[in-house]
PDB file of C-alpha atoms and ligand atoms in Angstrom:
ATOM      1  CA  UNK Y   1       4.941-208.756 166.951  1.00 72.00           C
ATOM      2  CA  UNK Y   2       4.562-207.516 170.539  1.00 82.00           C
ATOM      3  CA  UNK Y   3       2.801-203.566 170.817  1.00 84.00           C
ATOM      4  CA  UNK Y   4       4.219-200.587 169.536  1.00 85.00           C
ATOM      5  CA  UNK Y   5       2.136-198.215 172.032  1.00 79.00           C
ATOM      6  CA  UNK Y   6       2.392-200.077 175.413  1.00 68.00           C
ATOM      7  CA  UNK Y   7       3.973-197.058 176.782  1.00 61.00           C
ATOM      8  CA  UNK Y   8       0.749-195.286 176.904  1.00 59.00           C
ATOM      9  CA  UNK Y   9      -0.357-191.795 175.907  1.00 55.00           C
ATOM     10  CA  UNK Y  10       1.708-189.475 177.369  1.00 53.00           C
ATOM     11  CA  UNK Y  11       4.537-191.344 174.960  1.00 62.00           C
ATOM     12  CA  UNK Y  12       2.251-190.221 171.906  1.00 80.00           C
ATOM     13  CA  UNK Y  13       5.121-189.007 169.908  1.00 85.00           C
ATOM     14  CA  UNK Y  14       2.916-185.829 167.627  1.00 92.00           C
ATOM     15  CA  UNK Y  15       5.198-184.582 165.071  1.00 93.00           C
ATOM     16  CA  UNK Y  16       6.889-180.624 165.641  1.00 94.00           C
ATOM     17  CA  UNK Y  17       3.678-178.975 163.580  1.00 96.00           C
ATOM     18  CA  UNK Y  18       0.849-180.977 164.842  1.00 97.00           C
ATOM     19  CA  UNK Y  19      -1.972-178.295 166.364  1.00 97.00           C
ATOM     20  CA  UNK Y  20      -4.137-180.570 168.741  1.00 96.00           C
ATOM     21  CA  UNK Y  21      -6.196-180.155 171.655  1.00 95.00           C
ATOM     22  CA  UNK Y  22      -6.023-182.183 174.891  1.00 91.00           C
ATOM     23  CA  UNK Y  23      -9.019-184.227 173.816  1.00 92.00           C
ATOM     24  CA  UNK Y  24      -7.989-184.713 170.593  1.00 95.00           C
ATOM     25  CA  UNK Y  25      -5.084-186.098 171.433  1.00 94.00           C
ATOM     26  CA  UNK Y  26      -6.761-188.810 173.751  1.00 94.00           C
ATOM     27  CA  UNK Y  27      -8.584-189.693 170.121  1.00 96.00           C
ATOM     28  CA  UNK Y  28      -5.706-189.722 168.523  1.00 96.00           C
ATOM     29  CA  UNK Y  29      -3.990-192.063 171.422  1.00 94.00           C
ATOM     30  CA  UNK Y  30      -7.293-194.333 171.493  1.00 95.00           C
ATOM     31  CA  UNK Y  31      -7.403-194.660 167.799  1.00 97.00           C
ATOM     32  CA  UNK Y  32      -3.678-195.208 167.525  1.00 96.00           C
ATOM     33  CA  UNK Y  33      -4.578-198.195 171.074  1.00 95.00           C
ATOM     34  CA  UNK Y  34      -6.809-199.384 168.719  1.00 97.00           C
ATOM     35  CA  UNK Y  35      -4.925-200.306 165.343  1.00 97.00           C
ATOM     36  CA  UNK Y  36      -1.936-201.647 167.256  1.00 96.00           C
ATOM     37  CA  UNK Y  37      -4.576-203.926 168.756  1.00 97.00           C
ATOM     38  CA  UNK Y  38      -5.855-205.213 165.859  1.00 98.00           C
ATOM     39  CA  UNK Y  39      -2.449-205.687 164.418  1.00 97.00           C
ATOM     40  CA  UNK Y  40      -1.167-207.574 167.850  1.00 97.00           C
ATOM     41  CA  UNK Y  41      -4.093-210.160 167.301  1.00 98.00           C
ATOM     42  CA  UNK Y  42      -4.134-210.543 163.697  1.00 98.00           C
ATOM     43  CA  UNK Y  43      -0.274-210.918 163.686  1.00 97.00           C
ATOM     44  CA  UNK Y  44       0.375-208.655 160.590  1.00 97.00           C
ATOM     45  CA  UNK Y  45       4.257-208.261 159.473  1.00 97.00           C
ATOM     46  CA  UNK Y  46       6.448-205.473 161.411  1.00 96.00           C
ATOM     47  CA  UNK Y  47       6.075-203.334 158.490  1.00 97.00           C
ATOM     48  CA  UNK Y  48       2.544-203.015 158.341  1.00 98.00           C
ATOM     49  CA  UNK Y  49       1.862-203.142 162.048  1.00 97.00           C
ATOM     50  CA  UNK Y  50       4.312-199.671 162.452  1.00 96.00           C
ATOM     51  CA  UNK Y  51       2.051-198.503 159.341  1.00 97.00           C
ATOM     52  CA  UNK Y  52      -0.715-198.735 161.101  1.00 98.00           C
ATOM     53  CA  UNK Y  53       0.223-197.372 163.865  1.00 96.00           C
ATOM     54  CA  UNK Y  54       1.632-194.499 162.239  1.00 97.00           C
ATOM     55  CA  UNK Y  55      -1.413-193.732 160.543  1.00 98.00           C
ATOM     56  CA  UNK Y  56      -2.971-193.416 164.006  1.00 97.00           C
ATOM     57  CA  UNK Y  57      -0.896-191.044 165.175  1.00 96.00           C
ATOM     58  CA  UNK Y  58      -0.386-188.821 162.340  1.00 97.00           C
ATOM     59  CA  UNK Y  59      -4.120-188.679 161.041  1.00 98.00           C
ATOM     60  CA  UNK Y  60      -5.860-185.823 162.413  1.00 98.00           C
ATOM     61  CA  UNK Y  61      -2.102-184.244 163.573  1.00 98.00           C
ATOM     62  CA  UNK Y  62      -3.674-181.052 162.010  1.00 98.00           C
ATOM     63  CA  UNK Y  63      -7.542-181.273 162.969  1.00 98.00           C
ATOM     64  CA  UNK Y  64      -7.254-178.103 165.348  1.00 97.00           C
ATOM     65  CA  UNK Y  65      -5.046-175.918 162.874  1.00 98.00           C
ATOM     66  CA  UNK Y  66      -6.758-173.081 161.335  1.00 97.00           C
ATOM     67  CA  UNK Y  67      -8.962-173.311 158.580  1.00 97.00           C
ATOM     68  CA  UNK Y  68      -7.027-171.168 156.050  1.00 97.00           C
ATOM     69  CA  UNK Y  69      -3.788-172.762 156.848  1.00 97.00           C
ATOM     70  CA  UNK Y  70      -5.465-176.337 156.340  1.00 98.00           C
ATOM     71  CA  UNK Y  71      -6.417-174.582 152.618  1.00 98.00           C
ATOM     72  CA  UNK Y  72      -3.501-173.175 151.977  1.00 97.00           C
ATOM     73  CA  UNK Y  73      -1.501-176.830 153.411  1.00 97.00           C
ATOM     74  CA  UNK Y  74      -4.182-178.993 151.075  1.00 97.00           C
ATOM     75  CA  UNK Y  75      -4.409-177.158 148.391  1.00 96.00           C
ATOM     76  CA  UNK Y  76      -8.333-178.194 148.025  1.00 96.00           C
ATOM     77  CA  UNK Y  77     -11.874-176.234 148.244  1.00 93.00           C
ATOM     78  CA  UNK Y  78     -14.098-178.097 149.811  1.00 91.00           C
ATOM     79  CA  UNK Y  79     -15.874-178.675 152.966  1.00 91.00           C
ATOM     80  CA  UNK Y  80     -13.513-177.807 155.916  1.00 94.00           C
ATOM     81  CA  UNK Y  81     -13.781-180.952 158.241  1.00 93.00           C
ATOM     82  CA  UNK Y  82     -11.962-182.763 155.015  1.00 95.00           C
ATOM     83  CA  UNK Y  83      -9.310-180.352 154.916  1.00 98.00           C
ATOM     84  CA  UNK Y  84      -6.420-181.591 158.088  1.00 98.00           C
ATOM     85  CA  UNK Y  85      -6.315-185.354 156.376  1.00 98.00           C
ATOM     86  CA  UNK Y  86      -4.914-184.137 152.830  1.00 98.00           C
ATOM     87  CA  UNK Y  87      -2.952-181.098 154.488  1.00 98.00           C
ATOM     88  CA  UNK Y  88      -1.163-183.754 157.327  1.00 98.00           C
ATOM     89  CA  UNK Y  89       0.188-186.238 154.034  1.00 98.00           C
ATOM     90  CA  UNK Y  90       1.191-182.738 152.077  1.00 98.00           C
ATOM     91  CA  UNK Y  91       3.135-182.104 155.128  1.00 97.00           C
ATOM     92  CA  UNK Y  92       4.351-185.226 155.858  1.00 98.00           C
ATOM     93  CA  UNK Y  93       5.689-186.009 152.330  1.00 97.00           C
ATOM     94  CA  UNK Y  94       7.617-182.695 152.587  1.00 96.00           C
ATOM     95  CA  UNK Y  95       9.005-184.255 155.405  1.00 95.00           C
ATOM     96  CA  UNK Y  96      10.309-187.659 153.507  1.00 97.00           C
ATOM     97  CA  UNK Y  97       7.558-189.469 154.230  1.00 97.00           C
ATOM     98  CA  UNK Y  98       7.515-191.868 151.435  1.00 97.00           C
ATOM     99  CA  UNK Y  99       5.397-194.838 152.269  1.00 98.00           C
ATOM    100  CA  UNK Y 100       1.938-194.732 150.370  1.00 98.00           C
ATOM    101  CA  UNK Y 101      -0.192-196.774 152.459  1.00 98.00           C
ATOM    102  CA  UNK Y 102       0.560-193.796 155.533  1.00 98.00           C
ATOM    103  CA  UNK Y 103       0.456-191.132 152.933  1.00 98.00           C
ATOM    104  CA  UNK Y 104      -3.343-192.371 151.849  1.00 98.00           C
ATOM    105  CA  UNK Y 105      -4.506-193.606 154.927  1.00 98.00           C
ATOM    106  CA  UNK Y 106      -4.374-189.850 156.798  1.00 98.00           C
ATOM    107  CA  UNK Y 107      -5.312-188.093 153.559  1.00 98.00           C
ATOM    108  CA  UNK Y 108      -8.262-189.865 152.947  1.00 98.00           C
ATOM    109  CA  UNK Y 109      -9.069-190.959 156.101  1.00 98.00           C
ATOM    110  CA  UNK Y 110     -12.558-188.535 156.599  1.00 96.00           C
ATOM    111  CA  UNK Y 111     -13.716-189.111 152.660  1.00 95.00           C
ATOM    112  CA  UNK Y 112     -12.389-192.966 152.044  1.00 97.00           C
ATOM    113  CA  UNK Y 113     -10.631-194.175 149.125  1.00 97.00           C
ATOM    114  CA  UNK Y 114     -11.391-196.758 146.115  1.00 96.00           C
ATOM    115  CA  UNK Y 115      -7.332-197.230 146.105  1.00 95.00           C
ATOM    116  CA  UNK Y 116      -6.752-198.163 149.861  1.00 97.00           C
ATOM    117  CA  UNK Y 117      -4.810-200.979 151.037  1.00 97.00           C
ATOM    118  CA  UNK Y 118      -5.520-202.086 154.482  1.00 98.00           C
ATOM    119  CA  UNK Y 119      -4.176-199.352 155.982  1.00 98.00           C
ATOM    120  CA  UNK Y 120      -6.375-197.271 154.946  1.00 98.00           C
ATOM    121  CA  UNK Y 121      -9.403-199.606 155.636  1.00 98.00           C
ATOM    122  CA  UNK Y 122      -8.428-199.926 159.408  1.00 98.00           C
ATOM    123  CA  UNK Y 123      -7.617-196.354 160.171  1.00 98.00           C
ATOM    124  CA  UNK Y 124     -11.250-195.717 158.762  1.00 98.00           C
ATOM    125  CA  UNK Y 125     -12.463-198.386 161.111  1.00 98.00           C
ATOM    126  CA  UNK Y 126     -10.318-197.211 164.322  1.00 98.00           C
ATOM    127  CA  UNK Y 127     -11.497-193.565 163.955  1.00 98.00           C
ATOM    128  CA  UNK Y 128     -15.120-194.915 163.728  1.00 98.00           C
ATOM    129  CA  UNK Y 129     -15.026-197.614 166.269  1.00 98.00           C
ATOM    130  CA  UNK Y 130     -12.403-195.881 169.369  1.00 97.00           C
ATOM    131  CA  UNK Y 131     -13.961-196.251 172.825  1.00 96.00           C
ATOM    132  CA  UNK Y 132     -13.900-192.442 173.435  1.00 94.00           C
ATOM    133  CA  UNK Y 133     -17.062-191.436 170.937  1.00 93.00           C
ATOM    134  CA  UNK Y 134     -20.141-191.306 172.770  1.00 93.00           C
ATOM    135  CA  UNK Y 135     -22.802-192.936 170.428  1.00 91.00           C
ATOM    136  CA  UNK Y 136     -23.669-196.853 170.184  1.00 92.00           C
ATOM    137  CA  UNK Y 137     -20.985-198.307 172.162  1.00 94.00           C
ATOM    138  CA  UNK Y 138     -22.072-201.365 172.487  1.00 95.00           C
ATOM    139  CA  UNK Y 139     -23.033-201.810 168.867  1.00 95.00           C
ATOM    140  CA  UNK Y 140     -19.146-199.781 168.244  1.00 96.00           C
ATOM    141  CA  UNK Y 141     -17.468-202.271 170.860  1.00 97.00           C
ATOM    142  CA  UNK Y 142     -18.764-205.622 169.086  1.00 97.00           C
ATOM    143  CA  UNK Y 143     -17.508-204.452 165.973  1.00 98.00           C
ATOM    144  CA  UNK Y 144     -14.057-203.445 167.185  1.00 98.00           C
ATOM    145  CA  UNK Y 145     -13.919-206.449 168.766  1.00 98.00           C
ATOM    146  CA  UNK Y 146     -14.624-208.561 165.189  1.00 98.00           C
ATOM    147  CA  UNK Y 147     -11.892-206.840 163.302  1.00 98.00           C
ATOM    148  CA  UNK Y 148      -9.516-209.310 163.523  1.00 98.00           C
ATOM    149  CA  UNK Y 149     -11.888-212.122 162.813  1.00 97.00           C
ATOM    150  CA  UNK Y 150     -13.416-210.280 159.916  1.00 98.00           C
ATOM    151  CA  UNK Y 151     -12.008-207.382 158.473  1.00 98.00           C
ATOM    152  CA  UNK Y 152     -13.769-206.830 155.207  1.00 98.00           C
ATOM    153  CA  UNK Y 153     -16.978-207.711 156.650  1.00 98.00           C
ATOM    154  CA  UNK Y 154     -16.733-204.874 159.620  1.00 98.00           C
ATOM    155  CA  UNK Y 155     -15.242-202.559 157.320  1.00 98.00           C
ATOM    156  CA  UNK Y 156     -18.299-202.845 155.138  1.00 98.00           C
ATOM    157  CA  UNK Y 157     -20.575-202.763 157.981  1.00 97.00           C
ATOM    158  CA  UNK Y 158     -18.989-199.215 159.052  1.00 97.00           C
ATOM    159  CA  UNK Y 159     -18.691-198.026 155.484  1.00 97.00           C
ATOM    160  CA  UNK Y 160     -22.192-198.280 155.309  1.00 97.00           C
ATOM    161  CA  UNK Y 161     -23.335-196.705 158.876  1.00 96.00           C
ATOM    162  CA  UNK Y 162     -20.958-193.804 157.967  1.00 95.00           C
ATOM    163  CA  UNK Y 163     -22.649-193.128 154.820  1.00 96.00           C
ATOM    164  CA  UNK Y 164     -25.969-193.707 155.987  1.00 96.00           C
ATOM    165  CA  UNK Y 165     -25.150-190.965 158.728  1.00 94.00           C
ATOM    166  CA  UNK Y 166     -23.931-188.301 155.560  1.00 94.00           C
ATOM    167  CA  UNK Y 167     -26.873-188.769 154.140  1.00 96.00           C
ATOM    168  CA  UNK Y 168     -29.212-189.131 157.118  1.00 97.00           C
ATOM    169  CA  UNK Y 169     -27.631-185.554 157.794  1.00 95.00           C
ATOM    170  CA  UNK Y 170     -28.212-184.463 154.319  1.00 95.00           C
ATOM    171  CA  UNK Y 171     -24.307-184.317 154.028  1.00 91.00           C
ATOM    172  CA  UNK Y 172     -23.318-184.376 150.309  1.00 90.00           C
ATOM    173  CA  UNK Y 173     -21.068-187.740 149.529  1.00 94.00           C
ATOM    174  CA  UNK Y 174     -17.616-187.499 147.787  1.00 94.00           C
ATOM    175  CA  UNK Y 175     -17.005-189.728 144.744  1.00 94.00           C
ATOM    176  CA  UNK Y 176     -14.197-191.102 146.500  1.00 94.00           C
ATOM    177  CA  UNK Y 177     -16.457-192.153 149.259  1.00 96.00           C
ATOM    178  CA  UNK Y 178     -19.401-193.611 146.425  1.00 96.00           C
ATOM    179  CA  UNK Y 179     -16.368-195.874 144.575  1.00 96.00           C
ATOM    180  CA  UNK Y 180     -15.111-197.030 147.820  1.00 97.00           C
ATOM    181  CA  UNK Y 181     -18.931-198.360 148.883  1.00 97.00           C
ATOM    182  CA  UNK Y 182     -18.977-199.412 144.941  1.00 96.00           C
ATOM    183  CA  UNK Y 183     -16.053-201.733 145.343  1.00 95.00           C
ATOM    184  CA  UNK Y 184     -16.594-203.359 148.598  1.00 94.00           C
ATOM    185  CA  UNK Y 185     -20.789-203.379 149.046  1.00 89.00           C
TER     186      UNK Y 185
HETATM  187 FE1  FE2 J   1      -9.818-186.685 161.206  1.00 87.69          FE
HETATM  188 FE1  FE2 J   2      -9.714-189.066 163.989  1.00 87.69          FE
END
């Protein structure tokens, strides 16, 4: 299936609601690059490929909205960065959104999920590995680069760096996060 996002990011289409600034929406483009990338070369079905692409576009639709909207949207206490993924799917599924691989791919896309198909598992990866984050590129651009040859093994491989930066940080780790690295270590 040819690309779904040749038409660059200006054609970005963000949903009515979405609150995002002008460098979160070249992210949110990059990521979105990224995924449709990945799907080109590993020549998923139609279906999937516009579900991952999707999930690129929609995931952090939210990630400049105010805090106590993004509590009030998500329904959850809990650390604020985790707020916009769960508030963008409660949104979305009041919208008719019905497909579940979208749905959990943005609203678990900053904690990870045990339950995620690969949807999920490459919208992790794409918001890890995008060309636009400053911090070991080329380490970040041999691993996007390997996705299509070996998905599980590079999604392990970022699980793992992303959990060893929590707790590098001191971050505490959401049981979501622990079953996820439990399942696939
Ligand atoms: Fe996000
Ligand atoms: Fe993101």
């Amino acid at each position: 299936m040819p690309s779904l996002v040749d038409d660059g990011v200006e054609h970005l289409r963000l949903p009515a609601w979405a609150q995002v600034s002008d460098g979160r929406r070249g992210h949110i483009a990059r990521v979105t690059a990224l995924l449709d990338a990945w799907a080109v070369a590993m020549r998923i079905d139609a279906e999937e490929h516009r579900a991952w692409v999707d999930a690129g576009r929609l995931h952090d639709a939210l990630r400049d909205a105010p805090e106590a909207e993004l509590r009030a949207l998500s329904g959850l206490d809990r650390e604020a960065e985790t707020l916009h993924g769960p508030a963008v799917a409660a949104l979305l599924e009041r919208e008719g959104e019905r497909r579940r691989s979208v749905l959990d791919a943005v609203r678990y896309h900053t904690v990870g999920s045990p339950a995620w198909d690969r949807t999920g598992r490459a919208l992790y990866m794409a918001d890890f590995l995008e060309p636009g984050r400053r911090f070991w590129p080329r380490d970040r651009a041999f691993l996007a680069a390997h996705v299509p040859h070996d998905f599980d093994g590079v999604f392990r491989q970022v699980l793992r760096a992303r959990l060893e930066y929590s707790l590098r940080e001191g971050h505490s780790l959401f049981p979501e996060t622990v079953e996820l690295w439990n399942a696939v270590r």
